[in-house]
Amino acid sequence: YNIGDIFLSGSNSSTRGCILYFNNSRLAPEREAEIKKITIIDRLNTPSSFHITVADPEDEWRGNDAYYIGSKAKILLGYKDDYKELIIGEVTGCSSFFKRNNIIQVIVSGQNNLHRLKRYKRIQTFNDMTVSDIISNITDQYGLNAEVDSLDY
C-alpha cells in the first residue's frame, strides 16, 4: 500500500509530513520538502520495502553519500508533532530519470533487514546451544530484533 500519498498530497498538506533519517542523521528539512511520494510495502513473512521519490532540480540527491547503498534508513510519517515510525531498513538501490521539462527525479529504494536472510543460503553449525540461543545468535548476525521465549528442549 502507498501510505505516502495519503500524507504528502491533497488539501491541507501543510499539517502532514515525513521525517527521514539516513545513518542516524535527520534529513535536512529542505531535502524533506523535495519528497514527492513515499511508498511502503509492508509484508509479514518477506522483507518490507520502501521507495522514496524526490524531485531533484538542483541535482543534489544523485550520488549523495548520505543515501548510498547500505545506508541505514528510517521513515516516520504523521501530522505536526505526532509522527509514527513506519519502517527501519537500509538503502538497496538508487535510480534517477528525467521527467518533462528536464526535471530530475530520484527514487531511493530500500528494505528492512529481513532481506539479508533472503539473499543466499548459508549453512552454520551450532554446538551445545539452546534453540533460544541459536535464534538470538542468527538475529544478532543480521541486525534483526527478536523476542525469544525459552525454547530449551
CSV table of C-alpha atoms in Angstrom, one decimal, residues 72-136:
chain,number,residue,atom,x,y,z
A,72,LYS,CA,20.6,2.9,7.4
A,73,ALA,CA,17.2,4.4,6.8
A,74,LYS,CA,14.2,5.2,9.0
A,75,ILE,CA,10.9,6.7,7.8
A,76,LEU,CA,8.4,8.4,10.0
A,77,LEU,CA,5.1,9.9,8.8
A,78,GLY,CA,2.5,11.9,10.6
A,79,TYR,CA,0.9,15.2,11.5
A,80,LYS,CA,2.6,18.1,13.2
A,81,ASP,CA,4.2,16.7,16.4
A,82,ASP,CA,2.6,13.2,16.1
A,83,TYR,CA,4.9,11.1,13.9
A,84,LYS,CA,4.9,7.3,13.7
A,85,GLU,CA,7.8,5.1,12.7
A,86,LEU,CA,6.8,3.1,9.7
A,87,ILE,CA,10.0,1.3,8.6
A,88,ILE,CA,13.6,0.9,9.5
A,89,GLY,CA,15.9,-0.7,7.0
A,90,GLU,CA,18.7,0.0,4.6
A,91,VAL,CA,19.1,1.6,1.2
A,92,THR,CA,19.3,-1.1,-1.5
A,93,GLY,CA,19.1,1.0,-4.6
A,94,CYS,CA,19.0,4.5,-6.1
A,95,SER,CA,17.9,5.4,-9.6
A,96,SER,CA,17.2,8.6,-11.4
A,97,PHE,CA,15.4,9.7,-14.5
A,98,PHE,CA,14.3,12.8,-16.3
A,99,LYS,CA,10.7,13.9,-16.3
A,100,ARG,CA,9.1,16.6,-18.5
A,101,ASN,CA,11.0,19.9,-18.6
A,102,ASN,CA,14.2,18.1,-17.8
A,103,ILE,CA,13.4,17.8,-14.1
A,104,ILE,CA,15.4,15.0,-12.5
A,105,GLN,CA,13.6,12.6,-10.3
A,106,VAL,CA,15.4,10.2,-8.0
A,107,ILE,CA,14.0,7.1,-6.4
A,108,VAL,CA,15.8,5.8,-3.3
A,109,SER,CA,14.7,2.2,-2.6
A,110,GLY,CA,15.3,0.0,0.4
A,111,GLN,CA,14.2,-2.9,2.5
A,112,ASN,CA,14.1,-3.8,6.1
A,113,ASN,CA,16.9,-6.0,7.4
A,114,LEU,CA,14.9,-9.2,6.8
A,115,HIS,CA,16.2,-9.0,3.2
A,116,ARG,CA,19.6,-10.1,4.4
A,117,LEU,CA,18.2,-13.6,5.2
A,118,LYS,CA,16.8,-13.9,1.7
A,119,ARG,CA,20.0,-13.2,-0.2
A,120,TYR,CA,21.6,-16.6,-0.1
A,121,LYS,CA,21.6,-19.9,1.7
A,122,ARG,CA,24.1,-20.4,4.5
A,123,ILE,CA,24.9,-23.5,6.5
A,124,GLN,CA,26.1,-23.0,10.0
A,125,THR,CA,26.6,-25.4,12.9
A,126,PHE,CA,25.6,-24.6,16.4
A,127,ASN,CA,27.1,-26.9,19.1
A,128,ASP,CA,25.9,-27.0,22.7
A,129,MET,CA,23.4,-24.2,22.3
A,130,THR,CA,19.7,-24.0,23.1
A,131,VAL,CA,17.2,-23.2,20.5
A,132,SER,CA,16.7,-19.8,22.1
A,133,ASP,CA,20.4,-19.1,21.9
A,134,ILE,CA,20.5,-20.1,18.2
A,135,ILE,CA,17.6,-17.8,17.3
A,136,SER,CA,19.2,-14.9,19.2
